[in-house]
XYZ file of C-alpha atoms in Angstrom:
357
model
C 133.518 84.399 95.365
C 134.839 81.821 97.798
C 136.443 82.897 101.037
C 140.182 82.185 100.978
C 142.982 82.423 103.520
C 144.433 85.419 101.719
C 141.084 87.202 101.888
C 140.892 86.423 105.583
C 144.389 87.826 106.153
C 143.384 91.074 104.419
C 140.151 91.295 106.379
C 141.735 92.577 109.573
C 141.466 96.024 111.053
C 145.154 96.846 110.887
C 145.562 96.754 114.634
C 146.289 93.063 114.514
C 149.391 92.678 112.343
C 151.242 89.558 111.370
C 154.498 89.086 113.207
C 157.716 88.481 111.310
C 158.364 84.983 112.643
C 154.659 83.988 112.628
C 153.083 81.625 110.115
C 149.840 82.491 108.325
C 147.890 79.864 110.180
C 149.188 81.091 113.544
C 148.293 84.623 112.593
C 144.751 83.697 111.520
C 144.256 81.608 114.619
C 144.709 84.608 116.951
C 142.385 86.963 115.059
C 139.401 88.240 117.100
C 137.728 90.612 114.587
C 137.243 89.866 110.904
C 135.874 92.386 108.377
C 134.572 90.620 105.273
C 131.715 92.918 104.208
C 131.209 93.998 100.582
C 133.359 91.159 99.206
C 130.741 89.415 96.995
C 131.280 86.256 99.037
C 128.846 83.433 98.274
C 130.797 80.512 99.778
C 132.625 80.528 103.119
C 134.595 77.331 102.679
C 136.637 75.706 105.425
C 139.386 78.268 106.015
C 137.230 80.226 108.434
C 137.369 77.285 110.826
C 140.996 78.227 111.557
C 139.844 81.408 113.327
C 139.329 79.734 116.665
C 139.468 82.987 118.698
C 137.102 84.951 116.500
C 134.731 87.169 118.490
C 133.242 89.558 115.893
C 132.512 88.549 112.298
C 131.290 91.031 109.646
C 129.751 89.289 106.629
C 127.023 91.757 105.642
C 126.375 92.946 102.081
C 127.506 89.725 100.427
C 125.824 86.985 98.366
C 125.396 84.256 100.963
C 122.406 81.943 100.461
C 122.603 80.376 103.918
C 124.080 80.961 107.345
C 127.652 79.590 107.216
C 128.656 76.652 109.394
C 130.506 78.179 112.325
C 130.951 75.168 114.584
C 134.665 75.915 114.986
C 134.046 79.547 115.945
C 132.483 78.942 119.337
C 133.816 82.212 120.786
C 131.690 84.424 118.517
C 129.658 87.060 120.345
C 128.745 89.349 117.389
C 127.622 88.091 113.978
C 126.638 90.447 111.131
C 124.830 88.750 108.222
C 122.419 91.441 107.033
C 121.698 92.109 103.335
C 122.424 88.651 101.970
C 120.091 86.047 100.414
C 119.566 83.940 103.547
C 116.117 82.320 103.776
C 116.500 80.240 106.930
C 118.177 80.701 110.314
C 120.385 77.671 110.905
C 123.891 76.496 111.861
C 123.952 78.558 115.060
C 123.707 75.745 117.596
C 127.430 75.856 118.452
C 127.424 79.608 119.142
C 126.406 79.468 122.779
C 128.113 82.802 123.565
C 126.414 84.795 120.824
C 125.107 88.134 122.110
C 124.255 90.134 118.963
C 122.836 88.741 115.738
C 122.091 90.876 112.668
C 119.963 89.266 109.942
C 118.072 92.221 108.463
C 117.474 92.547 104.732
C 117.371 88.819 103.929
C 114.507 86.508 102.859
C 113.706 84.886 106.218
C 110.035 83.966 106.707
C 110.202 82.300 110.158
C 112.180 83.407 113.188
C 113.574 80.040 114.235
C 116.805 78.141 114.874
C 117.631 80.059 118.046
C 116.857 77.328 120.561
C 120.352 77.339 122.073
C 121.052 81.080 122.089
C 120.376 81.630 125.780
C 122.742 84.635 125.977
C 121.504 86.535 122.931
C 120.786 90.156 123.853
C 120.185 91.797 120.443
C 118.325 90.397 117.453
C 117.785 92.328 114.226
C 115.502 90.772 111.584
C 114.086 93.918 109.993
C 112.895 94.351 106.383
C 112.830 90.752 105.225
C 112.005 90.120 101.562
C 108.757 88.266 102.186
C 106.337 86.815 99.627
C 103.356 88.993 98.807
C 100.678 88.842 101.501
C 102.848 87.057 104.071
C 104.321 88.285 107.347
C 107.205 87.228 109.547
C 106.345 84.297 111.806
C 107.782 83.439 115.221
C 108.746 79.965 116.406
C 107.581 79.557 120.045
C 110.610 77.431 120.952
C 113.043 80.120 119.847
C 111.091 82.806 121.693
C 111.113 80.786 124.903
C 114.882 80.370 124.619
C 115.269 84.146 124.304
C 112.727 85.059 126.964
C 115.220 85.847 129.741
C 118.122 87.274 127.717
C 116.820 89.261 124.734
C 116.791 93.007 125.400
C 116.688 94.591 121.915
C 114.498 93.331 119.073
C 114.183 94.890 115.619
C 111.247 93.570 113.579
C 110.489 96.663 111.484
C 109.068 96.332 107.987
C 107.807 92.728 108.180
C 104.051 93.224 107.514
C 103.194 92.245 111.089
C 99.558 92.552 112.176
C 100.133 91.318 115.729
C 102.992 91.093 118.228
C 101.165 89.122 120.905
C 103.544 86.181 120.390
C 106.350 88.321 121.851
C 104.636 88.375 125.233
C 107.155 85.897 126.653
C 110.153 88.226 126.156
C 110.352 89.317 129.782
C 113.670 91.226 129.541
C 112.852 93.305 126.480
C 113.841 96.958 126.864
C 113.821 98.155 123.225
C 111.401 97.212 120.476
C 111.730 98.558 116.944
C 108.515 97.666 115.101
C 107.988 100.516 112.664
C 106.392 100.150 109.209
C 104.162 97.192 110.021
C 100.374 96.738 110.137
C 99.828 96.967 113.896
C 96.445 98.463 114.788
C 95.352 96.937 118.116
C 95.864 99.415 120.965
C 94.474 96.942 123.512
C 97.132 94.408 122.559
C 99.847 97.013 123.088
C 98.357 97.966 126.460
C 98.362 94.298 127.492
C 102.055 93.922 126.612
C 103.242 97.171 128.188
C 101.252 96.501 131.338
C 102.366 92.878 131.531
C 105.691 91.340 130.560
C 107.182 94.504 128.990
C 107.409 96.453 132.208
C 111.065 97.341 131.564
C 110.525 98.829 128.100
C 112.492 102.073 127.674
C 112.436 102.560 123.894
C 109.545 101.889 121.541
C 109.325 102.678 117.832
C 105.926 102.198 116.159
C 106.061 104.790 113.396
C 104.283 103.815 110.200
C 101.676 101.581 111.870
C 97.909 102.221 111.665
C 97.621 102.592 115.442
C 99.718 105.770 115.225
C 96.671 107.443 113.654
C 94.531 106.892 116.746
C 93.439 109.909 118.780
C 95.970 110.807 121.490
C 98.119 107.844 120.452
C 101.366 109.114 121.997
C 99.690 110.272 125.198
C 98.076 106.884 125.721
C 101.291 104.960 125.011
C 103.280 107.095 127.451
C 100.712 106.397 130.168
C 100.845 102.663 129.373
C 104.653 102.449 129.438
C 105.640 103.853 132.796
C 109.377 103.465 132.096
C 109.436 104.616 128.476
C 112.198 107.089 127.740
C 111.994 107.267 123.929
C 108.862 106.930 121.786
C 109.149 107.010 118.002
C 112.591 108.574 118.218
C 111.642 111.388 120.617
C 112.653 111.637 124.248
C 109.943 111.721 126.902
C 110.554 114.347 129.574
C 109.574 113.777 133.176
C 107.322 116.855 133.047
C 105.390 115.410 130.112
C 105.062 112.056 131.800
C 103.781 113.531 135.085
C 101.268 115.748 133.279
C 99.873 112.803 131.327
C 99.709 110.604 134.425
C 97.719 113.295 136.265
C 95.438 113.696 133.271
C 94.853 109.957 133.123
C 94.118 109.793 136.868
C 91.580 112.621 136.521
C 89.838 110.794 133.694
C 89.664 107.627 135.756
C 88.042 109.496 138.646
C 85.464 111.042 136.302
C 84.740 107.669 134.731
C 84.318 106.075 138.160
C 81.844 108.743 139.256
C 79.827 108.294 136.065
C 79.648 104.552 136.598
C 78.539 105.013 140.210
C 75.762 107.416 139.182
C 74.503 105.017 136.536
C 74.537 102.210 139.084
C 72.460 104.255 141.547
C 69.927 105.162 138.859
C 69.528 101.547 137.863
C 69.194 100.421 141.488
C 66.452 102.889 142.484
C 64.539 102.948 139.226
C 60.894 101.819 139.256
C 60.425 98.072 139.314
C 58.556 96.966 136.160
C 55.552 94.633 136.166
C 56.422 90.979 136.293
C 59.720 91.600 138.063
C 61.564 88.637 139.480
C 61.377 87.597 143.104
C 64.838 88.955 143.732
C 63.797 92.540 142.945
C 62.755 95.021 145.610
C 58.958 94.987 146.291
C 56.955 98.101 145.342
C 56.388 100.643 148.098
C 52.806 100.608 149.386
C 51.292 103.961 150.124
C 49.281 104.825 153.222
C 46.128 105.141 151.109
C 46.463 101.619 149.792
C 47.003 100.306 153.281
C 43.871 102.065 154.535
C 41.662 100.888 151.721
C 42.819 97.339 152.147
C 41.485 97.180 155.776
C 37.782 96.677 156.369
C 35.801 99.111 158.508
C 35.206 98.683 162.220
C 32.043 96.861 163.276
C 30.969 96.580 166.890
C 31.736 93.109 168.127
C 28.662 90.886 168.228
C 26.476 93.154 166.019
C 25.645 92.561 162.367
C 26.401 95.421 159.997
C 22.755 96.321 159.334
C 21.825 96.416 163.033
C 24.867 98.578 163.715
C 23.743 101.073 161.061
C 20.229 101.209 162.496
C 21.484 101.899 166.007
C 23.787 104.594 164.715
C 20.943 106.257 162.771
C 18.855 106.538 165.935
C 21.601 108.334 167.840
C 21.116 111.941 168.899
C 23.267 113.533 166.171
C 21.260 116.350 164.710
C 22.976 116.186 161.316
C 22.998 112.981 159.255
C 26.288 114.102 157.647
C 27.801 114.374 161.072
C 26.571 110.883 161.897
C 28.277 109.556 158.734
C 31.525 111.308 159.649
C 31.377 109.896 163.162
C 31.020 106.412 161.776
C 33.959 107.044 159.481
C 35.945 108.315 162.462
C 35.173 105.136 164.359
C 36.360 103.066 161.422
C 39.503 105.150 161.018
C 40.303 104.590 164.673
C 40.562 100.917 163.836
C 43.156 101.720 161.164
C 45.657 103.412 163.488
C 48.906 101.483 164.004
C 48.578 99.078 166.936
C 46.302 101.281 169.069
C 44.202 99.561 171.765
C 40.888 98.317 170.454
C 37.988 100.798 170.581
C 35.119 99.903 172.902
C 31.727 101.508 172.670
C 29.164 101.882 175.414
C 25.477 102.493 174.916
C 24.005 105.041 177.282
C 20.278 105.704 177.449
C 19.415 109.346 177.915
C 16.355 110.191 179.988
C 15.060 112.699 177.389
C 14.732 110.124 174.619
C 14.358 106.648 176.067
C 14.685 104.979 172.677
C 17.839 106.927 171.693
C 21.349 105.574 172.229
C 24.431 107.716 172.629
C 27.798 106.284 171.793
C 30.896 107.540 173.444
C 34.456 106.552 172.842
C 36.102 105.225 176.004
């Protein structure tokens, strides 16, 4: 069915009535809201261009194969085109004031054609009729144009496996992404902790990540300003409890890491360790055995032993211990050197007695 002037005149709400002395064209020209849903319309024609003051246009549940040319309707702020046969987003360049765009239930494969919609606040592209095995794609140019204005985005039911491309949407407060194939919790944490700091409503029901352990608890901790998750309100008591629980876990994790670090630092150094490792601790025994015994200055070792054997010690074992004591005296830390003095006793002229001075 082609859109006609008569159909336009009957597509008003009843609040805007035609005046008695007013022509049809004058009447259509001052219309602001037009209700043309469920009319089996497949061709817009040119009569719609007469609605120069149109603000809201309802064209959902029709048979449109493309977005109609609305260059003459520059005042549009709300456009409803869901449940048609549209496969491409186009003909929206003249709608610089557009704030809400509804395109759900069509056959759109790429989110594009929104380069000039710098005031768009709501975008609904849910449940597109996509080819088997394909998912909805996002044009980077359109996303950049929406980065500072878009607040509500509905992308549910589009076979999405990732939403990382939406990172640039800095003003997003509501994301409806249910019934997709999202499974990466780290990706969600990156978005909620980065550009999506103002997110208040998040719907992820029907995604594989919802099956993760403590999924809701973790998401609430990630999104510090979330008010609604999967259709359920988040109370302040719940949020505070989960934040305290998360802080406690972080403290426990930090302590565990510190303990592991200490164990690795003070563990035994293996053989062949690099030069940067700590040297092995040398025991007192090893230090003692590495120092040679004390020998009297100027005497060979054999002559020293002979002189010591002729001393007046009655017990040979005692003589050996005395010699060991003299050598140990040399091993003491930085003690003055030990000097010996030979004294001849009158009882045994050939016997020497050594005394420590």
